[in-house]
Coordinates of C-alpha atoms in Angstrom, one line a residue:
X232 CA -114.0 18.0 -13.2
X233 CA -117.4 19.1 -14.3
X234 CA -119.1 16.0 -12.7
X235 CA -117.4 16.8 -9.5
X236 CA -118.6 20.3 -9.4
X237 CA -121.8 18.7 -10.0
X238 CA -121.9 16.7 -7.2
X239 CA -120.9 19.7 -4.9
X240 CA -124.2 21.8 -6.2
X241 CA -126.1 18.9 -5.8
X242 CA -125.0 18.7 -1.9
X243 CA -125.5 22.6 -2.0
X244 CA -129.4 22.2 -2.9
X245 CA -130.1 19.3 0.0
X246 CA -128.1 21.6 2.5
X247 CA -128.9 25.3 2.1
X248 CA -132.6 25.1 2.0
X249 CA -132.5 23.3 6.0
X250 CA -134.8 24.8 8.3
X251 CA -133.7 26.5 11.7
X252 CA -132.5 24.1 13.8
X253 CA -134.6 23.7 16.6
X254 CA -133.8 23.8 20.2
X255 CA -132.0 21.1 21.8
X256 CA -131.9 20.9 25.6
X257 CA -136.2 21.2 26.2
X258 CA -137.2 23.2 29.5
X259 CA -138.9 20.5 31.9
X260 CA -139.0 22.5 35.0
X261 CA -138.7 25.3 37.2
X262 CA -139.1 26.3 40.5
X263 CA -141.4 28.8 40.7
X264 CA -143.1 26.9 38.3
X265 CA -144.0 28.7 34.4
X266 CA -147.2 30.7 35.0
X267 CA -147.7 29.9 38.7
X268 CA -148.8 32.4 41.3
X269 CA -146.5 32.3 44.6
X270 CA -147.3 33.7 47.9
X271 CA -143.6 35.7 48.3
X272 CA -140.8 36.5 45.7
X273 CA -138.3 33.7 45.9
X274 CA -134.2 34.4 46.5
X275 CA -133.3 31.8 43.7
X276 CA -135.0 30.2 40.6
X277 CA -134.2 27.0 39.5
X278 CA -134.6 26.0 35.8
X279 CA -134.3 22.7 34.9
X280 CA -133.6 21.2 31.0
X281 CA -133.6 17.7 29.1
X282 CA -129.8 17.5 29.1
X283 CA -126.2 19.6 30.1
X284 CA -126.5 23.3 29.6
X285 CA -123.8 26.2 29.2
X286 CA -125.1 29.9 30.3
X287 CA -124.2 32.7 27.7
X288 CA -122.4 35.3 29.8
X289 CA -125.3 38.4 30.3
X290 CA -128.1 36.3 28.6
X291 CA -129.3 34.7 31.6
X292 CA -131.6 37.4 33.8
X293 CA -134.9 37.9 35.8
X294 CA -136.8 41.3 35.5
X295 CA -139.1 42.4 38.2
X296 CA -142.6 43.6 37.1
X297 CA -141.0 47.1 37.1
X298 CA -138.8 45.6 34.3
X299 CA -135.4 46.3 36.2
X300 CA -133.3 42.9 36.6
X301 CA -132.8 41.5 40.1
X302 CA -130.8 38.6 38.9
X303 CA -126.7 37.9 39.7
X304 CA -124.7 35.2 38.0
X305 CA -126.0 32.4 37.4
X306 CA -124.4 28.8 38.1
X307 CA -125.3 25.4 36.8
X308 CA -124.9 21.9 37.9
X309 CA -125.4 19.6 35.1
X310 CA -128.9 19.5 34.0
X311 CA -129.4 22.6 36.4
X312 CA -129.6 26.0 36.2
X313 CA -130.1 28.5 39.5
X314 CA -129.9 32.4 39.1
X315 CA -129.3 34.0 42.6
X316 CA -132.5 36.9 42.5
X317 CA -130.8 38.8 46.1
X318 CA -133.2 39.4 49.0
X319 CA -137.1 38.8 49.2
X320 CA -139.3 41.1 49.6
X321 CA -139.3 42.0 45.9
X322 CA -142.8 43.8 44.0
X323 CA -145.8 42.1 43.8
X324 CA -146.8 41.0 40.0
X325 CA -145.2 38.9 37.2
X326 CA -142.0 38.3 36.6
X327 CA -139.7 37.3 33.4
X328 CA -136.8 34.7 33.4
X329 CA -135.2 34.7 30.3
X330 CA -132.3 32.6 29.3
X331 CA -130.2 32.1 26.4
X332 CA -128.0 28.8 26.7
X333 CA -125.4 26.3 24.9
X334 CA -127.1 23.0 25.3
X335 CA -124.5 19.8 25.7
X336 CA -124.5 19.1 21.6
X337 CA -123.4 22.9 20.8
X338 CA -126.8 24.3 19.9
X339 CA -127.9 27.6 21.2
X340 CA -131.4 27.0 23.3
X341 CA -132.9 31.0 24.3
X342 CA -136.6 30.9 25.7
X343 CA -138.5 32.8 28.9
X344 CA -141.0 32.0 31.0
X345 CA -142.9 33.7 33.6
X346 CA -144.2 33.7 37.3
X347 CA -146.4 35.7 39.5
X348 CA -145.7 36.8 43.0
X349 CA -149.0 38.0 44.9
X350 CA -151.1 38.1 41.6
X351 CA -150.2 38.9 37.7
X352 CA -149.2 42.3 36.2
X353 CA -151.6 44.0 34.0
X354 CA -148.5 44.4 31.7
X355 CA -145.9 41.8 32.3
X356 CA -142.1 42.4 31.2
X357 CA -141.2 41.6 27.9
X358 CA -138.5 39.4 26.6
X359 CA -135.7 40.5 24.4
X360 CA -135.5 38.2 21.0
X361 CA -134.5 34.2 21.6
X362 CA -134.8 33.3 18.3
X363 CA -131.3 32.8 16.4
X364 CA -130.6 35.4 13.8
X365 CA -131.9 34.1 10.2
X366 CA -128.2 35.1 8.7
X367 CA -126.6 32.4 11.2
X368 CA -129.1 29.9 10.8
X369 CA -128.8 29.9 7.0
X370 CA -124.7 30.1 7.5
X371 CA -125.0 26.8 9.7
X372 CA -125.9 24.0 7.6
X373 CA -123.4 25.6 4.9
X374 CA -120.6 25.4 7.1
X375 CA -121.9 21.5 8.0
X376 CA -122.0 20.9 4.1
X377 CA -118.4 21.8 3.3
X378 CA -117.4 20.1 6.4
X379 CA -118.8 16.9 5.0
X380 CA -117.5 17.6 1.6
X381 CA -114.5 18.4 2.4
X382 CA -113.9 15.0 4.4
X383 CA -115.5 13.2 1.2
X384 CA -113.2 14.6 -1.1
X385 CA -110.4 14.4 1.1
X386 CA -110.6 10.3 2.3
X387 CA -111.9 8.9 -0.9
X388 CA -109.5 10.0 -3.3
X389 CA -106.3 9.4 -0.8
X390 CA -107.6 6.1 -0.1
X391 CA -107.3 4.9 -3.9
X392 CA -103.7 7.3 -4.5
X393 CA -102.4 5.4 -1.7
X394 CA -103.1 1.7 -2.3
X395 CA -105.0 1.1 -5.8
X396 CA -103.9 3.8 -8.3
X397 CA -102.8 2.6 -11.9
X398 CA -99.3 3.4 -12.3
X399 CA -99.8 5.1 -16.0
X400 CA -102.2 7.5 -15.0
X401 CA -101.5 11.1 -13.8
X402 CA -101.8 11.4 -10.1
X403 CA -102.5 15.1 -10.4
X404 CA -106.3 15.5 -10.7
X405 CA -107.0 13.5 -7.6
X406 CA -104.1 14.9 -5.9
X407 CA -105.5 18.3 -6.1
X408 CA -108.6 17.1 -5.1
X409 CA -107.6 15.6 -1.6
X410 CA -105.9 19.1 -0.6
X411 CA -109.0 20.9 -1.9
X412 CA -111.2 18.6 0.3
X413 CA -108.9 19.5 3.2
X414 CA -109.1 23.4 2.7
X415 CA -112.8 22.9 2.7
X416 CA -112.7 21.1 6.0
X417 CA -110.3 24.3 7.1
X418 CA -112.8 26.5 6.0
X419 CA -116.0 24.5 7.2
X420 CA -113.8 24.6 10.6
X421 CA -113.0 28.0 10.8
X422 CA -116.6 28.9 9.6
X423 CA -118.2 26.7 12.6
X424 CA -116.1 28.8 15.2
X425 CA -117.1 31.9 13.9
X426 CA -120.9 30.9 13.8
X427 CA -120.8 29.9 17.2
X428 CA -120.5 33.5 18.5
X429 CA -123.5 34.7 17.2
X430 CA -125.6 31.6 17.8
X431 CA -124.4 32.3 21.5
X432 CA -125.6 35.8 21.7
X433 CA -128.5 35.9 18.9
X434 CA -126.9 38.5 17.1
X435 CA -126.1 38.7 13.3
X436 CA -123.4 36.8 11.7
X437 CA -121.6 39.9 11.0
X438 CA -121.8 41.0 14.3
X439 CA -119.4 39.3 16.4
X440 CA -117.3 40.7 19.3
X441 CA -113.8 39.7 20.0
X442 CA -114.9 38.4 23.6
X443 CA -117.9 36.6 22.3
X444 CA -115.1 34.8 20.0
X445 CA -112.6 34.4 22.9
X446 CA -115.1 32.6 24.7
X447 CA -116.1 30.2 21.9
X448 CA -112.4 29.6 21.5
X449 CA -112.0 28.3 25.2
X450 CA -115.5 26.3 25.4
X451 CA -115.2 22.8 25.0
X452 CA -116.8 23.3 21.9
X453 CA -114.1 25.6 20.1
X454 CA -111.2 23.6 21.6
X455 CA -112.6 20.0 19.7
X456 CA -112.5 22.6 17.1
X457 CA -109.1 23.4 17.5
X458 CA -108.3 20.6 17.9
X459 CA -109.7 19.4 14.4
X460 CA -107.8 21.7 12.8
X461 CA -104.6 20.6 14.2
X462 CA -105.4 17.7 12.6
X463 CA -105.8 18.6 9.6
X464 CA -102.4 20.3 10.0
X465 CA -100.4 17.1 10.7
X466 CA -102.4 15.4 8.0
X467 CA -101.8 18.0 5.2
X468 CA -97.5 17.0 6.0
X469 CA -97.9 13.5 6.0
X470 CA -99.9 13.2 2.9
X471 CA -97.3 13.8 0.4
X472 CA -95.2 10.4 0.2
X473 CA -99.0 8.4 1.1
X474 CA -100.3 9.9 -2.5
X475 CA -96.9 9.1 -4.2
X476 CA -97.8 5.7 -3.4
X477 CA -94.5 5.4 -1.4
X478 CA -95.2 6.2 2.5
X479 CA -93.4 3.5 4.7
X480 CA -96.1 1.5 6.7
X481 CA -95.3 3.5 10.4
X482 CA -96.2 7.0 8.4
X483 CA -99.6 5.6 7.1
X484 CA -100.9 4.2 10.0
X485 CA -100.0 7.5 11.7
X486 CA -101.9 9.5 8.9
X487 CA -104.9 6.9 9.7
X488 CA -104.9 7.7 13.3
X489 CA -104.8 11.2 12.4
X490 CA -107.6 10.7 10.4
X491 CA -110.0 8.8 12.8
X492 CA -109.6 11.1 15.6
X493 CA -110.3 13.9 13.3
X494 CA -113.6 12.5 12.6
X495 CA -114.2 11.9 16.4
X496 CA -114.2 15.7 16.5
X497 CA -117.3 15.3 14.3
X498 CA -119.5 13.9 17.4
X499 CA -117.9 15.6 19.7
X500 CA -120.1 18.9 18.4
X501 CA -123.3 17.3 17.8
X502 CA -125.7 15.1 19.2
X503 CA -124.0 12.2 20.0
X504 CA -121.7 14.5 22.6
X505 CA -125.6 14.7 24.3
X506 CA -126.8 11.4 23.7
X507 CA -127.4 8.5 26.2
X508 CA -124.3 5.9 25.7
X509 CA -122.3 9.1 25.0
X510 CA -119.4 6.9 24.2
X511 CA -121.1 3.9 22.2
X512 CA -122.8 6.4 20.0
X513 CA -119.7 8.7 19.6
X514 CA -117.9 5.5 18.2
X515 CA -121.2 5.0 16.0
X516 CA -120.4 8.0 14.5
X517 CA -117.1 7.9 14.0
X518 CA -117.4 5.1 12.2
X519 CA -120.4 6.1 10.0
X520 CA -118.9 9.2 9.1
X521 CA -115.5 7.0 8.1
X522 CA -117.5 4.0 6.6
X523 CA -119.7 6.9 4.2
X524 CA -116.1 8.7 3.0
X525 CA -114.8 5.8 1.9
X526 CA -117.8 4.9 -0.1
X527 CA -119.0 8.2 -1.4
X528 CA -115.3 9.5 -1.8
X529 CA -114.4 6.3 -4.0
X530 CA -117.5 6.6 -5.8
X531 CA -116.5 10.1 -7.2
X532 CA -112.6 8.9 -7.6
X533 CA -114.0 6.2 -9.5
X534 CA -116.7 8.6 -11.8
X535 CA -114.5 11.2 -12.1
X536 CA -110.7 10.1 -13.0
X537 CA -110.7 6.3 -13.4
X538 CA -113.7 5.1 -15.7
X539 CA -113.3 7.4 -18.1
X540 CA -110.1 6.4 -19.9
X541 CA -108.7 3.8 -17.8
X542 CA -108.1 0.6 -19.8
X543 CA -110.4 -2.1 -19.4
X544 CA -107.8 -4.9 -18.4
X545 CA -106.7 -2.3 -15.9
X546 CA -110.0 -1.6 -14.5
X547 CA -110.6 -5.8 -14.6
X548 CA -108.0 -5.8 -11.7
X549 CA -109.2 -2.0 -10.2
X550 CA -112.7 -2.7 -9.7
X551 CA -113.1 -6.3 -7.8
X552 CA -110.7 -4.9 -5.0
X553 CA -112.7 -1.9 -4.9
X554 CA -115.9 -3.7 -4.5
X555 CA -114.9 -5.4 -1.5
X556 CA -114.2 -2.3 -0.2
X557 CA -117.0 -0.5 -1.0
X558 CA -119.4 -3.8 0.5
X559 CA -117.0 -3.4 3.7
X560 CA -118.1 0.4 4.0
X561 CA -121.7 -0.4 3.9
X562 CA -121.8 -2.7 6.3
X563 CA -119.7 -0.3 8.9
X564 CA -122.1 2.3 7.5
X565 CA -125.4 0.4 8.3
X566 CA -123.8 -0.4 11.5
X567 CA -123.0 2.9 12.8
X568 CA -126.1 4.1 11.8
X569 CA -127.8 1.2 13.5
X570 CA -126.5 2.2 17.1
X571 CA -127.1 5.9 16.5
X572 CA -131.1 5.5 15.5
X573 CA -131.9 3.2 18.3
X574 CA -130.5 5.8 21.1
X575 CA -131.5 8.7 18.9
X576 CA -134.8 8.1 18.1
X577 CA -135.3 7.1 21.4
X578 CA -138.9 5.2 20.8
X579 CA -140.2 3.5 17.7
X580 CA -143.8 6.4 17.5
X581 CA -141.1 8.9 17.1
X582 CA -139.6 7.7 13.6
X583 CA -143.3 8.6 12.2
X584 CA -144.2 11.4 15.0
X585 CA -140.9 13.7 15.0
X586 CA -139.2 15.5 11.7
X587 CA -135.8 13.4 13.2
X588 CA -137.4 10.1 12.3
X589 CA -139.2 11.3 9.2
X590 CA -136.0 11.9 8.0
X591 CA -134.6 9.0 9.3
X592 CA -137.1 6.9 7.1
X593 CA -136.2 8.9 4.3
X594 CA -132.9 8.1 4.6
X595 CA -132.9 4.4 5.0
X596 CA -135.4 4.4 1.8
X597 CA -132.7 6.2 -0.2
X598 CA -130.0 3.5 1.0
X599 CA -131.9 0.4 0.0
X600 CA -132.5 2.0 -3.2
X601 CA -128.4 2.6 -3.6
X602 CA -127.5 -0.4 -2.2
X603 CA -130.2 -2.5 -4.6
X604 CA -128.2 -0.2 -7.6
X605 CA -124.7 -0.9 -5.2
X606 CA -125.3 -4.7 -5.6
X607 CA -126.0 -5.0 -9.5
X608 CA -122.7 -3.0 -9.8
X609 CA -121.0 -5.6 -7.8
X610 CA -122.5 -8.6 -9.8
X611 CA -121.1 -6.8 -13.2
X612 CA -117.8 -6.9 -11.5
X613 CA -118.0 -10.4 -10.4
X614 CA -119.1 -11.8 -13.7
X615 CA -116.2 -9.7 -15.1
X616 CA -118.4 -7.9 -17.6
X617 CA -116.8 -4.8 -17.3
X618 CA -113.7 -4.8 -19.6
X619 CA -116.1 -6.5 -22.2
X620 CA -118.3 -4.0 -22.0
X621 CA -115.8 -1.1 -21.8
X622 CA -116.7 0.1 -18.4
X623 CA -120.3 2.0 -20.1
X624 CA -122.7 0.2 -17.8
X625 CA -120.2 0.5 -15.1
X626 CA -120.2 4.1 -15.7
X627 CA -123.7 4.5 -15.6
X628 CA -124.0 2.4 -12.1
X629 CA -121.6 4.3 -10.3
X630 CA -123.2 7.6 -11.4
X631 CA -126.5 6.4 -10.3
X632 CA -124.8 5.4 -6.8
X633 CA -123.3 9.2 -6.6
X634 CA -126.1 10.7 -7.3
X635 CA -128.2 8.5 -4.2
X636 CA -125.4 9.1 -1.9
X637 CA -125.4 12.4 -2.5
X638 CA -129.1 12.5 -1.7
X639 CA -128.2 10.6 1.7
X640 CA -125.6 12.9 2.6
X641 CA -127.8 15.9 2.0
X642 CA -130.3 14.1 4.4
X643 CA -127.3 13.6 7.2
X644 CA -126.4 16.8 6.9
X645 CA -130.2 18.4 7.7
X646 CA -130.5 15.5 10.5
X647 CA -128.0 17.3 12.2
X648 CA -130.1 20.4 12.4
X649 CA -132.9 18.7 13.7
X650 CA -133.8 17.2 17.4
X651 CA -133.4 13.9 18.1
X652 CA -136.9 11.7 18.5
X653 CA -135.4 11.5 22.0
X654 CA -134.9 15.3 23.0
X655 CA -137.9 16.1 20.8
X656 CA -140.4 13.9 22.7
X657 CA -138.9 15.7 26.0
X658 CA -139.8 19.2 24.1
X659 CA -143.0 18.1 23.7
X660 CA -143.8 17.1 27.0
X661 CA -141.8 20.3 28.7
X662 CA -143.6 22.3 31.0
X663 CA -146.4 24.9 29.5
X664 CA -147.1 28.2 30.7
X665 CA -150.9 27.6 29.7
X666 CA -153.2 25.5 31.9
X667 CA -153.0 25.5 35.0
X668 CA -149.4 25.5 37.0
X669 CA -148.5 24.9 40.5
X670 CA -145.9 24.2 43.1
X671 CA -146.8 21.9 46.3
X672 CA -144.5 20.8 48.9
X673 CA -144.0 18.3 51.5
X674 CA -141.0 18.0 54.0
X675 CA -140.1 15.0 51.4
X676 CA -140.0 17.0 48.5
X677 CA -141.4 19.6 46.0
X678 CA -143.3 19.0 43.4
X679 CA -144.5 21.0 40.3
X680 CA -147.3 20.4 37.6
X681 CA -149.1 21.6 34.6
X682 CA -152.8 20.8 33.2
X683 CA -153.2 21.5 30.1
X684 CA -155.4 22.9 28.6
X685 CA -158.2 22.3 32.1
X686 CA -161.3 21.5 30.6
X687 CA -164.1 19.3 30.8
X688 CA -163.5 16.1 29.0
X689 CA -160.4 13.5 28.8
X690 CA -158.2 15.4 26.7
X691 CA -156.4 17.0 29.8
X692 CA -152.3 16.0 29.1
X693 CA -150.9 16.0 32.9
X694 CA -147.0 16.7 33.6
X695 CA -145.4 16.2 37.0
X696 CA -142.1 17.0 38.5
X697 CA -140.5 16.2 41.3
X698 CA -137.2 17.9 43.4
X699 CA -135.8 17.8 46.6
X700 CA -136.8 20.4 49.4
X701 CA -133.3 22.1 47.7
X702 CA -134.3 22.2 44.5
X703 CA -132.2 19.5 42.8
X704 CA -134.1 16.5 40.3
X705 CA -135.0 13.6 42.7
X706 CA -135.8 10.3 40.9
X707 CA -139.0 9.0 41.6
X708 CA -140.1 5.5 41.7
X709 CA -144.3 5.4 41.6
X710 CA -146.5 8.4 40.3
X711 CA -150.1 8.4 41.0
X712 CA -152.6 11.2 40.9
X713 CA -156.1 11.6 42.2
X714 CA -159.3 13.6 41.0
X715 CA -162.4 14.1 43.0
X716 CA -165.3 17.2 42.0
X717 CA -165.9 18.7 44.9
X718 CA -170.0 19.2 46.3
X719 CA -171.1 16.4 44.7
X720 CA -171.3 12.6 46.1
X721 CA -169.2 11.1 43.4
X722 CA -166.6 9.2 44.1
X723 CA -162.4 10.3 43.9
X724 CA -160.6 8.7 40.6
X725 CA -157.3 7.5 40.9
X726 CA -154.7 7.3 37.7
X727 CA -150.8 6.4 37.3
X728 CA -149.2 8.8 35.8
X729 CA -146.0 7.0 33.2
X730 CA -142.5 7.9 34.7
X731 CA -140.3 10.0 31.9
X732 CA -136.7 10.3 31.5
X733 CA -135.2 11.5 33.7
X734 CA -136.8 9.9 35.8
X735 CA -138.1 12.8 38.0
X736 CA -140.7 13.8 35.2
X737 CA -143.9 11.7 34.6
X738 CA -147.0 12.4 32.6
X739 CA -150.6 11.0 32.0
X740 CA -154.0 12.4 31.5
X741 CA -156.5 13.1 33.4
X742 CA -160.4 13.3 32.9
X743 CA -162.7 15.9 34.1
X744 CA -166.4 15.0 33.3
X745 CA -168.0 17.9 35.0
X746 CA -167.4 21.5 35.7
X747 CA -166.4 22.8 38.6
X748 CA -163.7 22.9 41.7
X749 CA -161.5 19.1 41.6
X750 CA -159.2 18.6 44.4
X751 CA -156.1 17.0 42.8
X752 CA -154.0 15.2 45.1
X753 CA -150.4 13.4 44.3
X754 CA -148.6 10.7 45.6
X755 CA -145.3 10.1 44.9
X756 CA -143.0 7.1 46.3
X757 CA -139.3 7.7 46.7
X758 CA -137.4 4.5 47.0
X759 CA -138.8 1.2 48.7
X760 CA -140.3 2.8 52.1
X761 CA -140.7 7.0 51.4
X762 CA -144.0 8.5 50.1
X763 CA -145.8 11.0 50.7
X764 CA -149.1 13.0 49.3
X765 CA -150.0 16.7 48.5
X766 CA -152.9 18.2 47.2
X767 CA -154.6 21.4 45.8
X768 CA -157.6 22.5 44.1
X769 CA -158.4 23.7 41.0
X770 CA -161.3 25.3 38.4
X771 CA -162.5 23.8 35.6
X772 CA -164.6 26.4 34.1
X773 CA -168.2 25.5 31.9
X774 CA -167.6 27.3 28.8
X775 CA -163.8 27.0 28.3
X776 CA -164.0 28.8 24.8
X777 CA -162.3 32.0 25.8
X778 CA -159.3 30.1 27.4

């Protein structure tokens, strides 16, 4: 058992050092838009994010610039989210929105932004803290750890009880280890719904109120929770004849369903719930959770109870069966993983420009490496080499193997924590409260943008968005923009700005090579036959250094 308890504090050191996980539904819009100056205090603001969004209840509000909130209850639609601010006619000066959500994977998103009615306050309101509180962010990834270790420990070992087990060796060992596995699932479980409160609210992880857990229990979030651990429940009474080696065919392929829709509740909480291809990538998953189970949970059955002192004739007839199996989990493995990088990652910059695909890389290295070690172990079994040998340099394989998975787990586990290349190229392209921000309209719709940073040069990063006169994300099919300095005879310059997903974002840059007032003009087609144009001006200053 001490090489098992090894493996679990080598998991432990990849896991519990994982930074904060960062936010995963990006602000790409609002109307008013973040740092613009309107002429009259709106009766609604609309905030729009990168994907599905759940309000926390009382975390969600708009302060006047008196500080006093104006806001009522909020409502979303989708990607949507519109906070009722009562009648106009509200203060002149700055005002704060400042939300706390649950984006669509589970992850708590909390942020503000700001607006200015008339002109800005000389001393804004403040926000409250957004950030999650550092006890739940460390407790995350540990209860995402003994989730995964749990369901390692669990699969690996009943899969060789059931089907490949010598009969003159004790059962016992590895039957304790499959219910320990399961309890550690339990607990990862139970830990997951209590974490969710605070990571809601952005309090401690001590501090947890019995309706802050009440409403975790009823999201969609707690009941694929729930609904894991029932699971686990009808699992834990059908294992007893399958590790006896005597279950009747109809009660293991009802343990095996069991299993797999477990494991779907593993997606179902994570990106892939968020993802494009939803289902595609939830099936991914599924089956790259499964197919890495298998593998790593055979590969500790196999280091820890079988090559020890199992006879090498017995082992002769153990091993080749086991290889095939083992191969078969890699190539599900790579499969899976395959499906989930292309939609994750999103483009191919963002495996070298975004920690997701950093990681990703790091990953895959780490898997040619154990597969390169995975292949010489299945050529020692082919050759038949191991019951000469004694099972020594099969030993030493599998241990090596272990050891690399465990690395690759450690790295699935932090990916977890971290944004998609997709969502993460969306965050960087969100909306920025420096620059220069506006709102224009036309009765087709209205559209918001931010210059940033609005100096002289090309280095000026351009984001548009475009609604309807109501306020809801209207797909656009052709972006351009137009620059011309004003009191000089030069002529106007005319750029396309690069649709985004969704499709009613799109961004460019723009070049100013003098100082001065530009008009900036827009034109925007929706469909085959609608487009129309607006326009404003803005300053580019001489000496931007104090900006």
């Amino acid at each position: 058992m001490r090489a098992l308890a090894a493996v679990l504090i080598a998991l432990g050191i990849f896991v519990l050092p994982a930074s904060p996980a960062s936010a995963h539904a990006a602000l790409i819009g609002s109307i008013p838009a973040p740092g613009s100056i309107v002429g009259s205090s709106p009766t609604e603001i609309v905030v729009t994010f990168s994907e599905g969004i759940t309000p926390v209840t009382g975390r969600v509000q708009v302060l006047d610039p008196d500080g006093r909130r104006i806001s009522g209850t909020p409502t979303v639609s989708g990607t949507t989210l519109r906070i009722p601010v009562g009648k106009a006619g509200q203060p002149l000066g700055t005002y704060l929105v400042s939300y706390r959500v649950i984006s669509a994977d589970s992850h708590p998103v909390g942020g503000a932004i700001t607006f200015s009615v008339g002109a800005p306050s000389a001393t804004p309101p403040e926000a409250g803290p957004a950030e999650t509180h550092r006890s739940v962010t460390l407790a995350t990834p540990v209860t995402r750890f003994l989730g995964y270790a749990g369901l390692t420990l669990a699969v690996g070992p009943a899969l060789f009880l059931a089907l490949l087990w010598p009969r003159r060796r004790s059962r016992t060992g590895a039957t304790r280890t499959v219910y320990a596995g399961l309890v550690l699932v339990g607990v990862a479980t139970l830990g997951s719904l209590w974490t969710q409160a605070p990571a809601s609210s952005g309090a401690a992880l001590w501090d947890v109120r019995p309706a802050e857990l009440g409403q975790v229990l009823t999201s969609s979030y707690g009941l694929t929770l729930i609904a894991r651990l029932a699971a686990l429940a009808i699992a834990a009474a059908l294992l007893p004849a399958v590790l006896r080696g005597g279950a009747s065919r109809i009660k293991g392929l009802t343990l095996l369903a069991v299993a797999l829709g477990g494991m779907v509740t593993w997606p179902l909480t994570g990106h892939a719930a968020a993802s494009p291809l939803a289902a595609a990538v939830v099936a991914s998953d599924v089956v790259h959770i499964a197919a890495m189970a298998v593998w790593l949970g055979g590969l500790i059955t196999l280091t820890v109870f079988l090559l020890r002192r199992t006879h090498p004739r017995v082992l002769g007839v153990i091993l080749p069966v086991w290889s095939r199996w083992a191969a078969l989990a890699v190539v599900w493995l790579v499969g899976g993983g395959a499906v989930q990088a292309v939609v994750q990652v999103g483009t191919v910059r963002a495996l070298w420009e975004t920690d997701y695909g950093r990681l990703l890389l790091a990953k895959v290295g780490v898997l040619a490496a154990t597969l390169a070690v995975a292949a010489y172990a299945r050529r020692l079994v082919n050759r038949r080499q191991v019951p000469a040998s004694g099972a020594g340099a099969m030993r030493r394989t599998v241990g090596i193997e272990v050891a690399a998975t465990v690395v690759i787990l450690g790295l699935s586990a932090v990916l977890v924590q971290v944004n998609p290349g997709r969502s993460a190229t969306v965050d960087e392209g969100a909306v920025r409260e420096d620059g220069v921000s506006q709102t224009l309209t036309c009765p087709l719709y209205t559209l918001q943008f931010n210059i940033f940073p609005t100096q002289v040069g090309d280095n000026n990063t351009i984001h548009a968005f475009v609604y309807t006169p109501a306020g809801a994300p209207l797909p656009a099919d052709e972006w351009t923009v137009t620059s011309q300095l004003l009191g000089r005879d030069l002529e106007p310059v005319t750029e396309p700005l690069l649709p985004l997903v969704p499709r009613h974002h799109a961004a460019g840059a723009i070049t100013f090579p003098y100082p001065g007032q530009y008009e900036i003009k827009f034109t925007v087609r929706i469909g085959e036959l609608n487009q129309a144009t607006v326009k404003t001006t803005i300053d580019v200053p001489a000496d931007t250094a104090k900006r």
